[in-house]
CSV table of C-alpha atoms in Angstrom, one decimal:
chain,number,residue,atom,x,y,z
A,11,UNK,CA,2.4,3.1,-23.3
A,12,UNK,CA,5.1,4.6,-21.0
A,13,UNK,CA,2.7,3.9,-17.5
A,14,UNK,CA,2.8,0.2,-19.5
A,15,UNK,CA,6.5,-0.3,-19.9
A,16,UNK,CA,7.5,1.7,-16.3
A,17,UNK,CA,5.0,-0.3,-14.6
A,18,UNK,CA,7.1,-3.8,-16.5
A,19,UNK,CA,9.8,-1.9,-15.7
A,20,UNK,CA,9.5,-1.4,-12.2
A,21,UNK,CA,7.8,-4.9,-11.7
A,22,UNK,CA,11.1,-6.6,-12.4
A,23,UNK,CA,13.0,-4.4,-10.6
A,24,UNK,CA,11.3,-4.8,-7.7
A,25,UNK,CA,10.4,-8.2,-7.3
A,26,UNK,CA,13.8,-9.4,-8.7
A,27,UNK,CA,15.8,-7.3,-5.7
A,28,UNK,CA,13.6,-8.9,-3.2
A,29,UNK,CA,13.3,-12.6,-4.5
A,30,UNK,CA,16.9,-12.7,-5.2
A,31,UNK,CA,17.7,-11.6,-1.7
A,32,UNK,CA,15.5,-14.3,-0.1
A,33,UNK,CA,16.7,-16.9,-2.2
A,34,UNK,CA,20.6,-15.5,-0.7
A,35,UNK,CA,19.2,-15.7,3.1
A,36,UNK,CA,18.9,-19.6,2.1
A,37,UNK,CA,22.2,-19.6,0.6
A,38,UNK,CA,24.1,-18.1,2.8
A,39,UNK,CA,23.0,-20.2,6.0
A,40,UNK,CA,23.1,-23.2,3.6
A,41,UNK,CA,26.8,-22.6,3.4
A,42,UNK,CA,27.8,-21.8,7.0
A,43,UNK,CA,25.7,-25.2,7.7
A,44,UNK,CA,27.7,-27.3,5.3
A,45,UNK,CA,25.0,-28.1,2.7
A,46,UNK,CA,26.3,-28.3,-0.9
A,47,UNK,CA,24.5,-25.8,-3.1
A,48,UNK,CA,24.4,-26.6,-7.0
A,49,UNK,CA,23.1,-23.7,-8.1
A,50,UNK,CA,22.2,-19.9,-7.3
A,51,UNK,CA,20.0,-18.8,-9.9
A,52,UNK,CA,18.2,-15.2,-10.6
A,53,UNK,CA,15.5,-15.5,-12.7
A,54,UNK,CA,14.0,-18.9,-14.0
A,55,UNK,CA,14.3,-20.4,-17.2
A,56,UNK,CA,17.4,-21.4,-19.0
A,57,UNK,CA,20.3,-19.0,-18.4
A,58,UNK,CA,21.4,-16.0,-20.0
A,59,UNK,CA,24.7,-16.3,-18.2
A,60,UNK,CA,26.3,-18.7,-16.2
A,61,UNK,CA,29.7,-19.1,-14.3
A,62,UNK,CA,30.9,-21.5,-12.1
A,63,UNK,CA,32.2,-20.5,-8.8
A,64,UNK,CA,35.8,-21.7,-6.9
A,65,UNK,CA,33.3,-23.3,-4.7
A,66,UNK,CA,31.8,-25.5,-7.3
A,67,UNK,CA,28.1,-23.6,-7.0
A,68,UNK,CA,27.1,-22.7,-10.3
A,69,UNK,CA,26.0,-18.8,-10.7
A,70,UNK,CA,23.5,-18.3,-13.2
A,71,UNK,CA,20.9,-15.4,-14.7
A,72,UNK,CA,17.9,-16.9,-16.2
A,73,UNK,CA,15.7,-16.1,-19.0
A,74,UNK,CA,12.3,-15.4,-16.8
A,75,UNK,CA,14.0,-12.7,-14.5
A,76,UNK,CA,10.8,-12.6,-12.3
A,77,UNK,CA,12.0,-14.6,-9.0
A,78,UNK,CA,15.1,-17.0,-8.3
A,79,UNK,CA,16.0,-20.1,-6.8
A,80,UNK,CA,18.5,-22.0,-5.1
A,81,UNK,CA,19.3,-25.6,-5.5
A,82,UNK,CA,21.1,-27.5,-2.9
A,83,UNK,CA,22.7,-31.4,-2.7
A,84,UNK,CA,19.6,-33.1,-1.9
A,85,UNK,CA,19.5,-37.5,-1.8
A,86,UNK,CA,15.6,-36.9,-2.4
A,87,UNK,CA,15.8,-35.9,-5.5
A,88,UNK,CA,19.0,-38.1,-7.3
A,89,UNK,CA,21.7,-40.7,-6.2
A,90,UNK,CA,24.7,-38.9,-4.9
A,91,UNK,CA,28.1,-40.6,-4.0
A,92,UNK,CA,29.1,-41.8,-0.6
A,93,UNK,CA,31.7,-38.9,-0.3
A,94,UNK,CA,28.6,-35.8,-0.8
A,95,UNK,CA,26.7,-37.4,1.5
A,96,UNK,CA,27.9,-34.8,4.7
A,97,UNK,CA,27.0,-32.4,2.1
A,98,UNK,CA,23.2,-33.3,1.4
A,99,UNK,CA,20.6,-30.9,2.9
A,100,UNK,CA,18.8,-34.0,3.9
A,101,UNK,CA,21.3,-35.5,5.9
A,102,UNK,CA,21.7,-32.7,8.4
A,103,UNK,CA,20.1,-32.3,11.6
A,104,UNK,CA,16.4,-30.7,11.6
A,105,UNK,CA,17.6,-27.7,13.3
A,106,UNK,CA,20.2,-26.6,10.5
A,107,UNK,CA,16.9,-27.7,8.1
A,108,UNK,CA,15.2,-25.2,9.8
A,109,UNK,CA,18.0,-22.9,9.9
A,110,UNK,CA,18.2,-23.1,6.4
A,111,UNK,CA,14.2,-23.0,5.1
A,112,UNK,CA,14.1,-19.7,7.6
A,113,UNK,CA,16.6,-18.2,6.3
A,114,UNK,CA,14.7,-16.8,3.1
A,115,UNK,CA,11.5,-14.8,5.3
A,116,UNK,CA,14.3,-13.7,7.6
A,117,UNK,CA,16.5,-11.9,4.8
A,118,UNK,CA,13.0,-10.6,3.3
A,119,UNK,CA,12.3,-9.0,7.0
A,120,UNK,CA,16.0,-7.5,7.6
A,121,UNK,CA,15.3,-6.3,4.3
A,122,UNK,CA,12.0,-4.3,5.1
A,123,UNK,CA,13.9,-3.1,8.2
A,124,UNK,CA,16.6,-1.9,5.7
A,125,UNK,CA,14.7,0.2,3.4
A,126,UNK,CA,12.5,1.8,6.1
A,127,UNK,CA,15.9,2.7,7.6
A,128,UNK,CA,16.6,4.2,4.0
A,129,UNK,CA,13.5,5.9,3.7
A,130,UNK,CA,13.4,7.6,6.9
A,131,UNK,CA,17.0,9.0,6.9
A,132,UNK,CA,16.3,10.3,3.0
A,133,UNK,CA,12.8,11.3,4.1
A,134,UNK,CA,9.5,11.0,2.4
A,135,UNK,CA,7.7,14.3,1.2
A,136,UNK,CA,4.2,14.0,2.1
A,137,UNK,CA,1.2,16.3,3.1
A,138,UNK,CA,0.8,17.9,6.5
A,139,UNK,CA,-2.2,15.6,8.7
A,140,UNK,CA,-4.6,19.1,8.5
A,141,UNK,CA,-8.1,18.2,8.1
A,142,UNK,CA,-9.6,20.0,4.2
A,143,UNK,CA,-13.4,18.9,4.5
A,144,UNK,CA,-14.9,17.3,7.0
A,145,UNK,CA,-18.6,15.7,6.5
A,146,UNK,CA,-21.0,12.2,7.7
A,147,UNK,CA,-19.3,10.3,10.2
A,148,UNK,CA,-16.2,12.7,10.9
A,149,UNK,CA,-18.0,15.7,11.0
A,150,UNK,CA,-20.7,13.9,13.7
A,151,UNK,CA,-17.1,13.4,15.8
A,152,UNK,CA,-16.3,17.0,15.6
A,153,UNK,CA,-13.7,17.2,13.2
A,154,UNK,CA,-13.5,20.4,11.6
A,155,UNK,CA,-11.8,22.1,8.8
A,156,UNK,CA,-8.2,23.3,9.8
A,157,UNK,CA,-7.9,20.7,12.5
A,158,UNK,CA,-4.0,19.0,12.5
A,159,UNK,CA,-4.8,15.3,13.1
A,160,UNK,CA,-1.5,14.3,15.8
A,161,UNK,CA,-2.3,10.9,16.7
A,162,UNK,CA,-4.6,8.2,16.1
A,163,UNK,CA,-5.3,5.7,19.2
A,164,UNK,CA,-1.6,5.3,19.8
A,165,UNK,CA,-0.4,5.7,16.5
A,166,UNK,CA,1.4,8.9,15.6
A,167,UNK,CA,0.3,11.0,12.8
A,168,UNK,CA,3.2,13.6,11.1
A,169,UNK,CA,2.0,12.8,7.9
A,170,UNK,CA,-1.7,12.7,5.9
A,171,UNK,CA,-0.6,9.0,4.8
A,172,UNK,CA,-0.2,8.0,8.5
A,173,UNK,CA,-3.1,9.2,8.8
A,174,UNK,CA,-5.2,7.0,6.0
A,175,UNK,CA,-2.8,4.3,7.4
A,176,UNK,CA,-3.5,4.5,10.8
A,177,UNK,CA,-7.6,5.0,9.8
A,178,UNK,CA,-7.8,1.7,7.8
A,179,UNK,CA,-7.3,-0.9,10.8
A,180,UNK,CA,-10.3,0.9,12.4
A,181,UNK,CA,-12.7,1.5,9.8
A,182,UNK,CA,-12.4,-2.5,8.6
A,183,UNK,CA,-13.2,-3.5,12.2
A,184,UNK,CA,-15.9,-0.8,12.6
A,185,UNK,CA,-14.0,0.1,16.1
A,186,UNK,CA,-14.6,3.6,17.4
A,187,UNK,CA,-11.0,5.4,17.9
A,188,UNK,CA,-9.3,8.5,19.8
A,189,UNK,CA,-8.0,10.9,17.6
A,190,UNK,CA,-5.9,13.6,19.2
A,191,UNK,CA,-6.4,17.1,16.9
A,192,UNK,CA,-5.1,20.5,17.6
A,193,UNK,CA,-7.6,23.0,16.5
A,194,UNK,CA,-6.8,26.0,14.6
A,195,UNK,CA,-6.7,28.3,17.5
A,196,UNK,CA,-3.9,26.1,19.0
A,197,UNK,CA,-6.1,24.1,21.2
A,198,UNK,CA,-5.1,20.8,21.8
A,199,UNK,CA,-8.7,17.8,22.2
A,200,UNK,CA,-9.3,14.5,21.7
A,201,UNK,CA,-12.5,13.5,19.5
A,202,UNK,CA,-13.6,10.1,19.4
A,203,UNK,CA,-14.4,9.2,15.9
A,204,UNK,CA,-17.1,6.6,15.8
A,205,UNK,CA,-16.0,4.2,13.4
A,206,UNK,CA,-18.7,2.0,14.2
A,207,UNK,CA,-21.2,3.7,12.7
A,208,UNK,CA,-19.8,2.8,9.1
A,209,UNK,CA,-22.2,0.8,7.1
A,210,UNK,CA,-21.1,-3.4,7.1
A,211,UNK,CA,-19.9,-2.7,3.3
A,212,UNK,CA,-17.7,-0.2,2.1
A,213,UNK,CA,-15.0,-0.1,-0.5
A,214,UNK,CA,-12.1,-1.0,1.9
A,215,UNK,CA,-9.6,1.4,-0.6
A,216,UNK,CA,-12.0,4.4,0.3
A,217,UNK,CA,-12.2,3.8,3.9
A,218,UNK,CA,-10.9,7.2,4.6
A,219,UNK,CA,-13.3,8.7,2.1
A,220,UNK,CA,-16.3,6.6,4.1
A,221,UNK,CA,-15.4,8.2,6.9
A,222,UNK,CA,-15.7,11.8,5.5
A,223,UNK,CA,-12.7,12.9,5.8
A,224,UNK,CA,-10.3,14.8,3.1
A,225,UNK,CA,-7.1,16.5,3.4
A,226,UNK,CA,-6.2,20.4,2.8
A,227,UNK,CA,-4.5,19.0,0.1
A,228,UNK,CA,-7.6,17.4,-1.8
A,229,UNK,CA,-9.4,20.8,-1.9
A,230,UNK,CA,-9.7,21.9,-5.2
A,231,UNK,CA,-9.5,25.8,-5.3
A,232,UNK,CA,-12.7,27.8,-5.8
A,233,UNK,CA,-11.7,29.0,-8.8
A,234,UNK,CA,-14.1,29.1,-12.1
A,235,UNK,CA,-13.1,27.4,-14.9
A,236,UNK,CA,-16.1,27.8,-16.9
A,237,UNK,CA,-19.4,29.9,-16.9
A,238,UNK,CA,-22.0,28.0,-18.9
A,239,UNK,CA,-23.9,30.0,-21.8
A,240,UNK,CA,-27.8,31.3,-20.4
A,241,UNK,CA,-27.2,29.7,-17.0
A,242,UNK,CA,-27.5,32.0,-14.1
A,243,UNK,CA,-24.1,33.1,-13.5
A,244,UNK,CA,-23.9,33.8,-17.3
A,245,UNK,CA,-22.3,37.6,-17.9
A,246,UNK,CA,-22.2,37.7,-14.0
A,247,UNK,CA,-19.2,36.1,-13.1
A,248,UNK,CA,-15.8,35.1,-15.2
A,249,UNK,CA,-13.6,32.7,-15.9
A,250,UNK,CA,-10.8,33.0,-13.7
A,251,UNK,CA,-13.2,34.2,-10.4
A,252,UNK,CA,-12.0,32.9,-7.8
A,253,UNK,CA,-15.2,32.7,-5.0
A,254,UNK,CA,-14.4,33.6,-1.6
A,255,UNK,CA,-17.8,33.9,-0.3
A,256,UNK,CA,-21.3,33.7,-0.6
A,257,UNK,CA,-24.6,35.3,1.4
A,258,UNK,CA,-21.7,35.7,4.1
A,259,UNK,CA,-20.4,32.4,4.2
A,260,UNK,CA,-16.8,31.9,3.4
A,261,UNK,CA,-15.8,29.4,0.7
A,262,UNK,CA,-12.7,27.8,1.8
A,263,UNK,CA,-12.8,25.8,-1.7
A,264,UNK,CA,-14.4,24.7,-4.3
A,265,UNK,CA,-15.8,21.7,-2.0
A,266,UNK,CA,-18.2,24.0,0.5
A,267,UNK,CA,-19.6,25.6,-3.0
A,268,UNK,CA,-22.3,23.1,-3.7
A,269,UNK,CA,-24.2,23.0,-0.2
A,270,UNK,CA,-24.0,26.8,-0.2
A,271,UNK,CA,-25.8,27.1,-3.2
A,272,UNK,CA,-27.9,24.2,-2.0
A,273,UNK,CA,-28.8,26.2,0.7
A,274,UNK,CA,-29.5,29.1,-1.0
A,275,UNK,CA,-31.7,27.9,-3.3
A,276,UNK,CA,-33.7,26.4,-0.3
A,277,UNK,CA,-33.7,30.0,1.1
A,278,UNK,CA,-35.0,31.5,-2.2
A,279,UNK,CA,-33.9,35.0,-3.4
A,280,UNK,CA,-31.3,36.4,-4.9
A,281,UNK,CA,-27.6,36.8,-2.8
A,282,UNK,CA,-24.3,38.7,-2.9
A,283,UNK,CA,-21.2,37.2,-4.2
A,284,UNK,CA,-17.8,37.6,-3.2
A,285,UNK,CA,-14.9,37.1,-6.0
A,286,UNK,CA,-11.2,38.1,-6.6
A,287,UNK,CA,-10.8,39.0,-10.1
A,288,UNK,CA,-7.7,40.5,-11.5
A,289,UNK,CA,-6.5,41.5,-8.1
A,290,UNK,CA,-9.4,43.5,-7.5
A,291,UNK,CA,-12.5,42.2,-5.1
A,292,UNK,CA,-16.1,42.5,-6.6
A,293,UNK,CA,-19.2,41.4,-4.6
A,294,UNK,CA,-22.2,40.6,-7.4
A,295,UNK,CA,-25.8,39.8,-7.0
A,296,UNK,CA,-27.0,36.0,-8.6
A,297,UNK,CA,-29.6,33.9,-7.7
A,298,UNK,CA,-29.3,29.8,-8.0
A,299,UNK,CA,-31.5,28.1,-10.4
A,300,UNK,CA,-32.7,24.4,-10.8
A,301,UNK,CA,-30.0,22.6,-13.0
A,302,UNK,CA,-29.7,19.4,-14.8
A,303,UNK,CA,-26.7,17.7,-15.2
A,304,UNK,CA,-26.2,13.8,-15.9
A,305,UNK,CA,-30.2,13.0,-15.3
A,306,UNK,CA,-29.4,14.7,-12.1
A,307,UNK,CA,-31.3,18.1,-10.7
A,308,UNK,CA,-29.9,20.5,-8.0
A,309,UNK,CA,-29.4,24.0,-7.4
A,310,UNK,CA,-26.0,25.8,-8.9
A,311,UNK,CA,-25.2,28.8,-11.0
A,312,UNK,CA,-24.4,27.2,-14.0
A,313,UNK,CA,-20.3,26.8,-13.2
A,314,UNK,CA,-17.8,24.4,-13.4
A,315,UNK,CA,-14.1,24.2,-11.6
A,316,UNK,CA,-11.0,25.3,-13.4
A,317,UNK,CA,-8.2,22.4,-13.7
A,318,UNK,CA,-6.4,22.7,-10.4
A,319,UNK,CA,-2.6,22.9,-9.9
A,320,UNK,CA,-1.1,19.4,-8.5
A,321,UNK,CA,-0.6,20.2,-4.7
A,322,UNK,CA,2.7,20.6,-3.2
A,323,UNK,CA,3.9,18.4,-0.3
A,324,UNK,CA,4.0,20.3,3.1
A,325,UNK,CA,5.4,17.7,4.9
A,326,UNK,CA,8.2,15.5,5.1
A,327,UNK,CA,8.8,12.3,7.2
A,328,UNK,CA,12.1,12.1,8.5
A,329,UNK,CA,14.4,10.5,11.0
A,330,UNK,CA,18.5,11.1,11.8
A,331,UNK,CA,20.3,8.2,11.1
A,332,UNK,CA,20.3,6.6,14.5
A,333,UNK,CA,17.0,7.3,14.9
A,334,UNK,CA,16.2,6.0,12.0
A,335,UNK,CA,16.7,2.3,13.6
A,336,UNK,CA,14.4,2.3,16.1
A,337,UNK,CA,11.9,3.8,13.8
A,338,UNK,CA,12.5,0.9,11.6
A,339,UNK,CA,12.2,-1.4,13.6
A,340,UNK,CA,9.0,-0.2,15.3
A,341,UNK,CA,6.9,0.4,11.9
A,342,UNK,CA,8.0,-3.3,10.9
A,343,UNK,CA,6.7,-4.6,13.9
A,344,UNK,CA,3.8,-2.3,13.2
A,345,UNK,CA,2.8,-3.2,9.9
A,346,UNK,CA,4.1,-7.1,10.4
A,347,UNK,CA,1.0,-7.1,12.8
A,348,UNK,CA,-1.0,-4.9,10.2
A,349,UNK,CA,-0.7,-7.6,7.7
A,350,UNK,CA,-1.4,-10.5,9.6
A,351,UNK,CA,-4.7,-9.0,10.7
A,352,UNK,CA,-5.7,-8.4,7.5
A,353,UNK,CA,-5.0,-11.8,6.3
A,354,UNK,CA,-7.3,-12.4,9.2
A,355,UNK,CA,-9.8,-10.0,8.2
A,356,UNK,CA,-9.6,-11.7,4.9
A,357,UNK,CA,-10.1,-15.4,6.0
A,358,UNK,CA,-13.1,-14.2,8.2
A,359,UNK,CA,-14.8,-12.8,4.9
A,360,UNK,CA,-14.1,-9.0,7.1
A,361,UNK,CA,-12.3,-8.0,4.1
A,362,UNK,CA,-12.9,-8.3,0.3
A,363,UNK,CA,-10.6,-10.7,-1.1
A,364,UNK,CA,-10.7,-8.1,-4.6
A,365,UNK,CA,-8.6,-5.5,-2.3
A,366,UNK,CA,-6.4,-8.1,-0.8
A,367,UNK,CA,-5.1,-10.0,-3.3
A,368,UNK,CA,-2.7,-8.3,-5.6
A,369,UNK,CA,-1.3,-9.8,-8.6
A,370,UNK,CA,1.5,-8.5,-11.1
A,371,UNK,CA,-0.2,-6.0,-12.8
A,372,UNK,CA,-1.3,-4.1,-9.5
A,373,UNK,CA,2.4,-4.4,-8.0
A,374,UNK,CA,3.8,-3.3,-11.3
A,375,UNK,CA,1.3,-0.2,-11.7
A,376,UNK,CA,2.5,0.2,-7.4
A,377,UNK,CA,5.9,0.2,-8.4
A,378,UNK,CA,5.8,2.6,-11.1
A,379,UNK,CA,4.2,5.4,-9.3
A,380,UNK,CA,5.7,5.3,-6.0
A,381,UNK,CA,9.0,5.3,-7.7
A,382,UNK,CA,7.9,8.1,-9.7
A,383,UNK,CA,7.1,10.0,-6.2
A,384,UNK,CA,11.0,9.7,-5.5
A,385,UNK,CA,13.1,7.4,-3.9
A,386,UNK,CA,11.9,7.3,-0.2
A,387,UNK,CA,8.3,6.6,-1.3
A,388,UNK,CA,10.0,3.4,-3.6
A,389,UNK,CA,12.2,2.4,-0.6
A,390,UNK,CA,8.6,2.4,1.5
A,391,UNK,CA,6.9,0.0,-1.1
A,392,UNK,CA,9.7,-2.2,-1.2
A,393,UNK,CA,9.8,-2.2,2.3
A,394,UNK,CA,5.9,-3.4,2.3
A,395,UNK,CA,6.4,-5.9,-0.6
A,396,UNK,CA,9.4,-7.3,1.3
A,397,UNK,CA,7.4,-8.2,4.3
A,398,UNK,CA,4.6,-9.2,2.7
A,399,UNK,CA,7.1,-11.9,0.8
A,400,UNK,CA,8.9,-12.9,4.2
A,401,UNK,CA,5.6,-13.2,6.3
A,402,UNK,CA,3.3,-14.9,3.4
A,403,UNK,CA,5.8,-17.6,3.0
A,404,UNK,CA,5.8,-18.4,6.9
A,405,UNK,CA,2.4,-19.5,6.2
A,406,UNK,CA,1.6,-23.4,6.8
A,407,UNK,CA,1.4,-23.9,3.2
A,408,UNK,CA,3.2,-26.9,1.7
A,409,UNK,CA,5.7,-25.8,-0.6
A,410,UNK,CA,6.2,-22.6,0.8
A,411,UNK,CA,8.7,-22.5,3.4
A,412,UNK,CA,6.1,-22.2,6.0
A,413,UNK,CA,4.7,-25.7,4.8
A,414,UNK,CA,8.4,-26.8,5.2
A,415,UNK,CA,9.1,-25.5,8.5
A,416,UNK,CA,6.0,-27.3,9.8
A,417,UNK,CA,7.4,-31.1,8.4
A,418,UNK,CA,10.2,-30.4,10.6
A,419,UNK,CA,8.2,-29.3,13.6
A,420,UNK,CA,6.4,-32.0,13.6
A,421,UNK,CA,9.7,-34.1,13.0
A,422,UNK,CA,11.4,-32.9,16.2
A,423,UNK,CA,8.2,-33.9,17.3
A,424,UNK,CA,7.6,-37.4,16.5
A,425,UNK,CA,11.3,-38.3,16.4
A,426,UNK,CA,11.2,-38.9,12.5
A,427,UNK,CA,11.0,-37.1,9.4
A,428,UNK,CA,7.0,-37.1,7.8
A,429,UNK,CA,6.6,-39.8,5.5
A,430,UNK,CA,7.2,-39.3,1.9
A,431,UNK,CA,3.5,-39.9,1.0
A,432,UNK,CA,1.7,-37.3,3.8
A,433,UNK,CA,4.9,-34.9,2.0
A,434,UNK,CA,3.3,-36.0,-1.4
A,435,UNK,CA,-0.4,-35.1,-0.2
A,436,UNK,CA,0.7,-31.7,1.3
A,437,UNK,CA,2.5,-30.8,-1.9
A,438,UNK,CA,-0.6,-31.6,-3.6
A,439,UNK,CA,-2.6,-29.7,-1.1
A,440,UNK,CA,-0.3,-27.1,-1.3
A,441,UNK,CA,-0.2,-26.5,-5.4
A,442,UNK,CA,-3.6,-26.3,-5.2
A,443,UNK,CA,-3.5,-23.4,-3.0
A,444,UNK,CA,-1.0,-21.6,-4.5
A,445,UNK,CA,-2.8,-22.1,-8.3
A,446,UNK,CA,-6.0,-20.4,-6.8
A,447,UNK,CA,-4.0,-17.2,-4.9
A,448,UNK,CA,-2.4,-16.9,-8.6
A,449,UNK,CA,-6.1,-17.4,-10.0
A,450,UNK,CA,-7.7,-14.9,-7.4
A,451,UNK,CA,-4.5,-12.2,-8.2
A,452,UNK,CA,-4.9,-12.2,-12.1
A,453,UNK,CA,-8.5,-11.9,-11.8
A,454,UNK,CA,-8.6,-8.8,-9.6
A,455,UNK,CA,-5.5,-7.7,-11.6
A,456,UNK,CA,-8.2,-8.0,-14.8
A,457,UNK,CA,-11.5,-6.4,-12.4
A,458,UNK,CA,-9.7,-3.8,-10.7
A,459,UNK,CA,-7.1,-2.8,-13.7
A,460,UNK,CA,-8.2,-3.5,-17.3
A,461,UNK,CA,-11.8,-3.9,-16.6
A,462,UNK,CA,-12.7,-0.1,-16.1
């Protein structure tokens, strides 16, 4: 119940700041281009509060505090007076109309601009890009345990999330990349990770897993949590062992235990054992056996991994404060171009629409945890939800502001406004578009949330 109500919590939150700070980006250039506005509302629905402003705008906090609006002097809609007509937002030129209807993606983009800013000077704890397990298509590219992953084609890599983020791109386009590594004997190479090689589906939120790749981080310790009764490593080995070897082969973690014992049993015979228990180190004779588990058979000893520790962040992403700006404004840029290639990917049926669509449910379960990870990993989401909301609503959809800005392109044009009927069509065209994006969101809210 408390992931339920944080994830509300944070849903309203988040998508009130950023709604109600597009909706200003049209106020404000509304009023420095002489338009009239009636009403600046956050939320929907009738208000909870209302004031009216020295400047005659009324001010107003509404019932459905998901979104805003503002409403501007508008002839199109009622009869206004000869004296308001300067005023209306239809009577000024198409420039200030454009002016005006750009204003709300533009506020949405300073915005992302301003919370990368705010993340990068607070910083973001995160883990450090070294390489846990390494198997399939990374390990064929020669990426090894303990490898630091520095750079990805051109993208820099300080952290394991720009690492998953920089990966992503490349595995959805099956496109072979240069990843620059520094081994663990200080040696600096470049490994080409063939990316191509990745089977046409995969589950585009696993991409990194497709590839093979884990961090240190995701290693779970080789410790035993329990020894199961008449299996072989019954009365051999303890709850609480932690394995650091086997026939001579280290065990980094509990990860590398199941293709050792794979391998053993392939071998035959029995092997030696290296644990550390109580502080003291104990090397014990077993051999594997054939196990079932889940209508599954393998080799094992009969063990199972005791609950690891959640890891601790070794890393932390950080800029000064005037450094901070041009960082800003580069990862904007960055992931600005990121999204419009996925809505690419998406349109060319690249991409699942499942993963690309998120409704309310999936930003408010978002919003919950990264805020839970601290403030700089909330600023970072906001930042993405942001410029998703600026860039999706410069889209050529009618009734966005995209679809709006397009009537007045092709106004200056053709020397006249579009006709109030090919307006009329467009709207229509452009519910309908809308009503299935809402449609597609709340089902893979349902498939991908409460369906699991």
């Amino acid at each position: 119940m408390s992931e339920i109500l944080g994830s509300l919590w944070w849903l309203i939150i988040s998508i009130g700041l950023l709604v109600t700070f597009h909706e200003f980006g049209h106020f404000w250039v509304a009023r420095r281009c002489g338009v009239k506005v009636l009403r600046f509302s956050v939320g929907f629905g009738k208000p909870l509060f209302m004031r009216v402003g020295k400047d005659g705008t009324e001010y107003a906090i509404g019932r459905i505090p998901l979104g805003g609006y503002v409403k501007m002097l508008d002839e199109r809609e009622f009869e206004i007076g000869e004296a308001l007509q300067p005023y209306a937002f239809n009577r000024k030129p198409v420039w200030q109309r454009i002016a005006i209807v750009a204003a709300g993606p533009v506020a949405n983009l300073i915005l992302c601009v301003a919370f990368l800013w705010g993340m990068f000077v607070i910083g973001r704890p995160d883990f450090a890009p070294v390489v846990g397990a390494s198997a399939g298509i990374a390990a064929e590219s020669g990426l090894r345990h303990g490898d630091t992953i520095e750079s990805i084609g051109a993208r820099a890599t300080p952290t394991w999330s720009e690492v998953q983020m920089a990966l992503i791109p490349h595995a959805l386009d099956r496109e072979d990349v240069a990843v620059k590594v520094r081994a663990e004997n200080g040696s600096e190479l470049v490994r080409t990770l063939r990316l191509s090689r990745l089977p046409a589906v995969i589950d585009e939120r696993r991409a990194v897993q497709a590839i093979g790749l884990s961090g240190r981080h995701e290693l779970v310790p080789a410790v035993i949590g329990r020894v199961v009764p008449d299996d072989p490593a019954w009365r051999i080995l303890a709850e609480g062992d932690r394995i650091t070897a086997l026939d001579g082969d280290p065990i980094p973690s509990w990860n590398d235990l199941p293709a050792a014992i794979d391998r053993l049993g392939q071998r035959g015979g029995k092997a030696m054992i290296e644990v550390q228990r109580n502080g003291d180190r104990l090397a014990l004779e077993i051999q594997p056996a054939r196990l079932q588990r889940d209508g599954k058979e393998f080799w094992g000893f009969g063990i199972e991994p005791a609950t690891p520790a959640a890891p601790k962040r070794d890393a932390v992403l950080r800029y000064g404060p005037l450094d901070a700006v041009p960082a800003a404004l580069r990862e904007s840029w960055h992931q600005a171009g990121e999204l419009y290639a996925m809505i690419g990917r998406a349109f060319t049926g690249r991409v699942s629409l499942q993963n690309t669509v998120a409704g309310p449910v999936t930003i408010g379960r978002a919003a919950n945890a990264y805020a839970n990870n601290g403030l700089a990993w909330y600023l970072q989401l906001l930042a993405m939800l942001s410029l998703s909301l600026g860039i999706l609503n410069l889209l050529p959809i009618p009734i966005l502001d995209g679809g709006h800005l397009l009537y007045y392109l092709i106004e200056l044009v053709k020397g006249s406004p579009v006709s109030e009927r090919a307006m009329a069509a467009g709207h229509f065209v452009g519910l309908a578009l809308i009503a299935s994006l809402m449609g597609l969101a709340f089902y893979n809210d349902i498939l991908n949330n409460l369906v699991r």
